[in-house]
Short mmCIF file of C-alpha atoms in Angstrom, two decimals:
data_model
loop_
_atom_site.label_atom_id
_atom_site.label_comp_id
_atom_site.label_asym_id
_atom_site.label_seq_id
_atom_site.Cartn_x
_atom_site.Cartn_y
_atom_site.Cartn_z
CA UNK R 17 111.74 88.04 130.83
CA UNK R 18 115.13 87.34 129.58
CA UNK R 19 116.88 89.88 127.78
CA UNK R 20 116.14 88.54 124.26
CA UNK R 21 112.66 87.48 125.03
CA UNK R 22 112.57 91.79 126.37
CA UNK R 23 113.86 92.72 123.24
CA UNK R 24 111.48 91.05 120.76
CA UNK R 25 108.55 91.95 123.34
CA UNK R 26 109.91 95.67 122.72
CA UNK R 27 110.55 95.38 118.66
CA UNK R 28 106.53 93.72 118.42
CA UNK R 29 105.46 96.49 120.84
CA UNK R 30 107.36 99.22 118.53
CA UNK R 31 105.92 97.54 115.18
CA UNK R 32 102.31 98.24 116.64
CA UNK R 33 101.54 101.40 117.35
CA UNK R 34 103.85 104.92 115.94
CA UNK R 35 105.21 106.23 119.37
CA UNK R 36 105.01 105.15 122.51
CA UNK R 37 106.16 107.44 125.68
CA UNK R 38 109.74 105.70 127.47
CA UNK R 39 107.50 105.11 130.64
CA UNK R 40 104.71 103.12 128.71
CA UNK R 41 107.45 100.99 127.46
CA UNK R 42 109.25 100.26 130.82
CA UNK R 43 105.15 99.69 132.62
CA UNK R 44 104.43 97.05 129.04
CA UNK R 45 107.86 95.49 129.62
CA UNK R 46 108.08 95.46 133.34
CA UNK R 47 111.33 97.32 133.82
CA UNK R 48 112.79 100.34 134.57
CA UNK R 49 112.99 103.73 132.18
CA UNK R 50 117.31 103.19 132.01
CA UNK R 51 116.65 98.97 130.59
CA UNK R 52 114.36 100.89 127.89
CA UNK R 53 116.97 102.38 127.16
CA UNK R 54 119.56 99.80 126.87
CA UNK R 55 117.57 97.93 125.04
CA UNK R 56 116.70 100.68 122.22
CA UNK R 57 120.52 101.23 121.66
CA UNK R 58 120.78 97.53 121.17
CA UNK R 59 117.71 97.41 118.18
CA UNK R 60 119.61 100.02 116.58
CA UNK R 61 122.76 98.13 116.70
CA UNK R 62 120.72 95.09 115.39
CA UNK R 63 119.60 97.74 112.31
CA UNK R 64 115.99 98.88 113.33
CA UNK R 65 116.05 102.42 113.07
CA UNK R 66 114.61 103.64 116.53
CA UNK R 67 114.41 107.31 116.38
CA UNK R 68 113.77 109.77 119.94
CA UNK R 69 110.73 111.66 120.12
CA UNK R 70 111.05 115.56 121.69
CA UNK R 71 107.97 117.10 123.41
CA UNK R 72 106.88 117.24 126.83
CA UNK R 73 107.00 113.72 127.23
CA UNK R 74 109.25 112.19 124.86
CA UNK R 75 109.68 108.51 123.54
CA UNK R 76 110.67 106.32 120.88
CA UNK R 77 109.38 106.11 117.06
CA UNK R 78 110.62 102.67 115.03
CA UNK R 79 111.36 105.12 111.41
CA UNK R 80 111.57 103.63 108.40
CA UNK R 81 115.14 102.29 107.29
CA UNK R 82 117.10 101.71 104.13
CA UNK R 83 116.06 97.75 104.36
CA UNK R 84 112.46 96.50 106.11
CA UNK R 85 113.39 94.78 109.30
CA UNK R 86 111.87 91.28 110.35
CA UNK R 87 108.44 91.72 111.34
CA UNK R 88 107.21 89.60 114.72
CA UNK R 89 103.49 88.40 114.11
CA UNK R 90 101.54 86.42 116.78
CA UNK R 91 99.86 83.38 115.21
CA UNK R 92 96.66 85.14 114.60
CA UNK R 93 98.46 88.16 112.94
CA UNK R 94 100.71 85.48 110.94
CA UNK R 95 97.37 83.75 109.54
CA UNK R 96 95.92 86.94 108.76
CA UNK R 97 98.65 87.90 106.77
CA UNK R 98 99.20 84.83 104.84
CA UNK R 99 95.46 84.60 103.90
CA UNK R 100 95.27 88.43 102.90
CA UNK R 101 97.82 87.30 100.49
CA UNK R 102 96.62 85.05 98.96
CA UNK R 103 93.63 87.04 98.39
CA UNK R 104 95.90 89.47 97.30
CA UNK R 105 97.46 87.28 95.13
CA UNK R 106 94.06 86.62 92.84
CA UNK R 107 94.08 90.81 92.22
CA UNK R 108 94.82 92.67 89.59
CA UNK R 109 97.85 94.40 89.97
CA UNK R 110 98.97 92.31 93.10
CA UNK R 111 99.57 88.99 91.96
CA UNK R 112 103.66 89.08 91.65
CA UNK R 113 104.28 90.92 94.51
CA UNK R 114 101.99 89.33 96.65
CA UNK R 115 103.07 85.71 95.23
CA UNK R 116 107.20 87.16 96.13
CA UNK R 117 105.63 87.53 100.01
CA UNK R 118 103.92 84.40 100.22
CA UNK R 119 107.04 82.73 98.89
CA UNK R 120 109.20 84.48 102.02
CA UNK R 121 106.06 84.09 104.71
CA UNK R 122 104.73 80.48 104.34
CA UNK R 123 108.23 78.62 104.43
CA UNK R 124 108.74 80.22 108.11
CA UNK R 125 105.66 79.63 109.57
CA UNK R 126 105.69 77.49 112.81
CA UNK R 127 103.70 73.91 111.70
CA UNK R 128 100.58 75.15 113.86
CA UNK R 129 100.04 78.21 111.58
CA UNK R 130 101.22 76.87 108.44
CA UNK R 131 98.03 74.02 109.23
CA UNK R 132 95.88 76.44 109.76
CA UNK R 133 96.37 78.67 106.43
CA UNK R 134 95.84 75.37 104.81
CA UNK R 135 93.10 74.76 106.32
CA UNK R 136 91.72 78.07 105.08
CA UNK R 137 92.94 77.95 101.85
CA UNK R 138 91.65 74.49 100.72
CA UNK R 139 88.11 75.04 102.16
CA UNK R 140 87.77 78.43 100.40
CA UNK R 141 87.11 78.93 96.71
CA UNK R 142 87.27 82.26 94.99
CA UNK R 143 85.38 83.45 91.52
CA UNK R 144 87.31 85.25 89.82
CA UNK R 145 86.05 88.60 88.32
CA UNK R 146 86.94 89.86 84.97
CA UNK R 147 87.40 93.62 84.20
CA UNK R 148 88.60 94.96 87.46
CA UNK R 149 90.20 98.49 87.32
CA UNK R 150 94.20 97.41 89.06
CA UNK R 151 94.24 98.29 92.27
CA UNK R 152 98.10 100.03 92.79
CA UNK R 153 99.84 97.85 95.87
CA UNK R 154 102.31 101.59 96.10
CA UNK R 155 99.62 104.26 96.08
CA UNK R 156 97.63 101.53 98.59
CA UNK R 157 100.75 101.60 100.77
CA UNK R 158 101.23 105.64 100.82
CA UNK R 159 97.36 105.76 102.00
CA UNK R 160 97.06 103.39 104.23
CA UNK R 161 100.28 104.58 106.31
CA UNK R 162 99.24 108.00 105.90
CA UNK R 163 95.64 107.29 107.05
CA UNK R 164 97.04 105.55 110.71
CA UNK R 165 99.70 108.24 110.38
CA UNK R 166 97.30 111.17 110.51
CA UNK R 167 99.58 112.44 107.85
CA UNK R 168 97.46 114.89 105.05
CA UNK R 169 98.69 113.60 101.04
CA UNK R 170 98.80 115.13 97.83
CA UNK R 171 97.73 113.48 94.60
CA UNK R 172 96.21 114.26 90.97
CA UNK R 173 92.71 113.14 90.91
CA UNK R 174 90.59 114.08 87.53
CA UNK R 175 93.25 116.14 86.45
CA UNK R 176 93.46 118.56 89.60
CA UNK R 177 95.94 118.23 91.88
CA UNK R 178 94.21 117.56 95.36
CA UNK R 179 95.47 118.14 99.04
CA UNK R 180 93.58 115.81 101.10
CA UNK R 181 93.43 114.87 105.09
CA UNK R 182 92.57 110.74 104.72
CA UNK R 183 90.88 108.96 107.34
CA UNK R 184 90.43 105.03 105.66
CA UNK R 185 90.42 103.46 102.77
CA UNK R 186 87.20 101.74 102.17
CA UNK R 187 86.80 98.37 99.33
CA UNK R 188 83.45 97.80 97.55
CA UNK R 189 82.71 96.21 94.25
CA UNK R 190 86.29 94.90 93.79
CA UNK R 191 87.36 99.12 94.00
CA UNK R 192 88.70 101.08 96.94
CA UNK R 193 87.77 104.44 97.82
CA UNK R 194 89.85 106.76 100.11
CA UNK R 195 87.62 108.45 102.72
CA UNK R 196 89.27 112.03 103.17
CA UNK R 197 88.46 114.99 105.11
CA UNK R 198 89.14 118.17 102.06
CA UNK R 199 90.61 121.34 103.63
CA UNK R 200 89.83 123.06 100.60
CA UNK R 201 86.16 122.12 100.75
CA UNK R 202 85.60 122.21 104.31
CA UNK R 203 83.81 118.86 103.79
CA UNK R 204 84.47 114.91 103.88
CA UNK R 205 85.11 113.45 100.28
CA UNK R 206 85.42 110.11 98.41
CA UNK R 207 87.80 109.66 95.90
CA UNK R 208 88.41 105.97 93.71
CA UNK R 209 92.06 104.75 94.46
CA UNK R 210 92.33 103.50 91.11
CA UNK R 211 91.59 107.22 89.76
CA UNK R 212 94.23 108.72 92.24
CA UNK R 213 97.99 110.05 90.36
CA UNK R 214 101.28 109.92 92.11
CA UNK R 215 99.71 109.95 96.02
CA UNK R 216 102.40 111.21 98.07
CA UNK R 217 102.77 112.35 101.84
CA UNK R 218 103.57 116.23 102.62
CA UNK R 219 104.96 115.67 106.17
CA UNK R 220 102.06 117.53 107.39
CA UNK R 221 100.08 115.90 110.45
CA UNK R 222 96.56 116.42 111.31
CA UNK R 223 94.66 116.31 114.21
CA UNK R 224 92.22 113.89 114.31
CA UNK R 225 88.56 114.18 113.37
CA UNK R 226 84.98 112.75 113.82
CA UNK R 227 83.56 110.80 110.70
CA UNK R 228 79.76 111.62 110.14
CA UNK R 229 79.35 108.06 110.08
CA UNK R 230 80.97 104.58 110.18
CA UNK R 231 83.61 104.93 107.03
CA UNK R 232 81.20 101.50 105.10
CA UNK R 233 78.26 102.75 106.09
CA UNK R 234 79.58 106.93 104.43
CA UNK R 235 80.80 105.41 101.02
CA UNK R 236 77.48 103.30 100.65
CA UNK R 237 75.37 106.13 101.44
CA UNK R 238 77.71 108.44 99.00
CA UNK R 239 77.16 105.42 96.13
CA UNK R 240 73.66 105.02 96.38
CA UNK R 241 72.72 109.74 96.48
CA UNK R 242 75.53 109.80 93.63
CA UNK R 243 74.39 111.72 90.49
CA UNK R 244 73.06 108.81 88.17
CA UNK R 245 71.96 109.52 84.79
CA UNK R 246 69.07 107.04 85.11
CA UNK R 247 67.41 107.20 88.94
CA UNK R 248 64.07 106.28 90.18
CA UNK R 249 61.86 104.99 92.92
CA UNK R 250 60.02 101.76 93.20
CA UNK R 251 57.13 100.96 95.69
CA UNK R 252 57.48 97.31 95.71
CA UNK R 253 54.59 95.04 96.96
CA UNK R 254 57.12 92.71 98.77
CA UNK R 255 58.37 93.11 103.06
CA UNK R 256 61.76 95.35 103.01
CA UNK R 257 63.96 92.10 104.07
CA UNK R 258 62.66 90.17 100.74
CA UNK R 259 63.46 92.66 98.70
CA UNK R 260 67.12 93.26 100.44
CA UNK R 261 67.62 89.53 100.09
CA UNK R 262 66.97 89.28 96.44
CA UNK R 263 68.97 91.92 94.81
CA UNK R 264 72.45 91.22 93.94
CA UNK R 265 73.75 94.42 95.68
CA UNK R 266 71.45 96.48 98.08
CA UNK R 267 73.52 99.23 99.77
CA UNK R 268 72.51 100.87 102.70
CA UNK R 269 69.20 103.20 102.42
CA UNK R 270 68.15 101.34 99.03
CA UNK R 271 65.67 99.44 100.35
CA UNK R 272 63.51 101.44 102.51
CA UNK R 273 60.93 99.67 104.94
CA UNK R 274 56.87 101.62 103.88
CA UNK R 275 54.96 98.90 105.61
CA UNK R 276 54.73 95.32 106.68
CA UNK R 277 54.18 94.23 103.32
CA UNK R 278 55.76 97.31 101.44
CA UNK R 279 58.87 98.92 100.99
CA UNK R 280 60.86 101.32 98.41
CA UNK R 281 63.91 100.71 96.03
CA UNK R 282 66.02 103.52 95.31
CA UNK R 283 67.15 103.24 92.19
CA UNK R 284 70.32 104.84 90.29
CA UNK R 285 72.70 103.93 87.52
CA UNK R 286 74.69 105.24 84.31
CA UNK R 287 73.19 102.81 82.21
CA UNK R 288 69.51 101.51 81.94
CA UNK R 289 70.41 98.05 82.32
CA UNK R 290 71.20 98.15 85.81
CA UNK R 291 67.65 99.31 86.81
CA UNK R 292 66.14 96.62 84.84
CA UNK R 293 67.92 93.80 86.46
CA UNK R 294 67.08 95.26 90.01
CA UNK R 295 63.75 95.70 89.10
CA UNK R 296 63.30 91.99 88.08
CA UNK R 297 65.02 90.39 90.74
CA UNK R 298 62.36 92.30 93.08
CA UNK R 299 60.17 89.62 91.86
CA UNK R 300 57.15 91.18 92.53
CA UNK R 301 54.61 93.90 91.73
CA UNK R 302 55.59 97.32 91.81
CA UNK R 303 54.82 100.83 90.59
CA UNK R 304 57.59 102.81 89.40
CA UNK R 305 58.11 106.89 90.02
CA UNK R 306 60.25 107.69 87.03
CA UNK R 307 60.88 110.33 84.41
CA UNK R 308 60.14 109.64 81.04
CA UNK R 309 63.65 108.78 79.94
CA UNK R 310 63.80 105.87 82.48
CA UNK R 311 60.73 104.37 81.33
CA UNK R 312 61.15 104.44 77.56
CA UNK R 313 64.67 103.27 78.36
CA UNK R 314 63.47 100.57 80.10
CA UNK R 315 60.38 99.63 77.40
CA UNK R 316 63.62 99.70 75.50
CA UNK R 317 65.22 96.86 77.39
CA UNK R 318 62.47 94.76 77.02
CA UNK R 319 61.92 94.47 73.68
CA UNK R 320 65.67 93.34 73.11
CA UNK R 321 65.02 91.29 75.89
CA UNK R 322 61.39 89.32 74.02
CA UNK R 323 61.44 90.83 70.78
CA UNK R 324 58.18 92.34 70.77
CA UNK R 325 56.77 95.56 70.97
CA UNK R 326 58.03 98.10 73.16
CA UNK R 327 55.44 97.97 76.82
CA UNK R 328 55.92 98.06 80.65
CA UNK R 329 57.71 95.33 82.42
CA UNK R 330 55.16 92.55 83.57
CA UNK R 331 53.40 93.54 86.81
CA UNK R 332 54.65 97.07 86.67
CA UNK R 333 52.68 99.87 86.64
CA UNK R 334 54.78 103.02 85.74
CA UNK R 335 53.97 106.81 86.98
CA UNK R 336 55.68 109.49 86.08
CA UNK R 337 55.27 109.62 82.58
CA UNK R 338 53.13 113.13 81.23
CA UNK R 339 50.26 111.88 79.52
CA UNK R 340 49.08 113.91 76.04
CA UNK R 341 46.69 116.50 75.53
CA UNK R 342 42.91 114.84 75.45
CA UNK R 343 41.60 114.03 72.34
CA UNK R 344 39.05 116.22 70.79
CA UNK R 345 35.14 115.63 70.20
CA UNK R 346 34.97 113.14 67.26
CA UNK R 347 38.35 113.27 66.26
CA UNK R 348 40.26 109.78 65.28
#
């Protein structure tokens, strides 16, 4: 390579991964340790702020500066970006600041990419959703780095300040959730972004630990065993996949499999209403396991729903309930 085609290889290879060792940059570039070199006192010239790494084996770090230096993106990093933006662009919270970088991105985009972010963009529509908590674009920024940084943060969360170890940031429902390994707890936590005060680094890095489970897969699981006013459990007469299909949103271990013909919905909300709908859209026959606050909430929901007189959904038969004391010998 050239010498200016060597030096944006080594600013993209910089951009993409914290530190790299001198060696792994000369073996990636194809040169010797001394060119590495060279060609690290000339970024910093240019204004990237390339710091030296100490330790055993050394290397380089491209720091943080007073100003963000151009970025290099390949063509299938430069679509990514522009369509995350505009995505961006139709959230809460996001729209100016994500219209500023689409204004400074899409001019500059080589006729090849800019075709195919309008291809994108014209044959995708987006309904939009009303009452979405904002989503902060800063406290997003501090986690994210800090969660490919391996760097622990602080932050106020329900009114107690909170020193946390975060591993990914996880969106559901139009809401993030931080995924976080708590010192203090000895145990992984979930914490709504949205919910999360003045989330700042503390220079302190962590080593790096094994999730339970894939980071979706833990916050689903966490949503569905979370401590609902209203919960029961519904033996559906209906396959497992039918069910799945039908409801609206079916996390992981809602729906579980009972036989070919069988399965049962977990159910779990704040409000009755919830429950209800899910229970409808199983379409089909069912017997419900539920205390007997769930069901008269639910006879509840029915009569504003027909106007009659309060009685179990159609095709349900509901358990659970305690039945009253027998009636005595010739009594009315």
């Amino acid at each position: 390579m050239s010498m200016p085609a060597r030096m944006l290889r080594l600013l993209s290879l910089l951009q993409g991964r914290r530190d790299w060792t001198g060696a792994e940059l000369a073996e990636r570039l194809g040169v010797t340790d001394r060119t590495v070199r060279r060609d690290v006192d000339r970024l910093r010239e240019l204004g990237y702020p390339v710091h030296g790494t100490t330790g055993t084996t050394g290397g380089y770090r491209l720091a943080s500066g007073k100003d963000l230096p151009p970025l290099l993106l390949d063509d299938d990093e430069a679509v990514a970006v522009a369509i995350g933006l505009r995505t961006a662009a139709a959230t809460r919270g996001m729209e100016e600041s994500a219209f500023r970088a689409l204004a400074k991105l899409e001019p500059v985009l080589p006729d090849r990419v800019r075709r195919q972010v309008d291809a994108l963009g014209s044959a995708v529509s987006r309904i939009p959703f009303g009452g979405a908590p904002e989503s902060d674009p800063a406290a997003l920024g501090v986690l994210a780095a800090a969660c490919r940084d391996r760097e622990a943060v602080r932050f106020a969360y329900k009114g107690v300040e909170r020193k946390v170890e975060p591993h990914r940031l996880v969106t559901l429902f139009r809401l993030w959730y931080l995924l976080a390994f708590d010192p203090a707890k000895d145990d992984w936590r979930m914490f709504r972004v949205d919910r999360i005060g003045a989330a700042r680094t503390t220079g302190h890095r962590f080593p790096p630990r094994e999730l339970p489970e894939e980071p979706g897969a833990f916050v689903a699981r966490r949503l569905t065993s979370a401590p609902y006013r209203y919960t029961g459990t519904a033996l559906v007469r209906a396959p497992a996949d039918v069910v799945e299909a039908r409801l609206v949103v079916a996390l992981p271990g809602k729906v579980e499999p009972v036989s070919a013909g069988t399965c049962r919905v977990h159910l779990g909300a704040d409000t009755i209403e919830p429950i209800a709908a899910d229970l409808l859209l199983c379409a089909a026959d069912y017997t419900l396991d539920a205390s007997d606050e769930v069901v008269e909430a639910l006879r509840a929901v029915g009569t504003r729903l027909t106007g009659t007189r309060p009685g179990p959904p159609p095709g349900a038969r509901l358990t659970g309930t305690r039945p009253g004391p027998p009636a005595a010998p010739g009594s009315r």
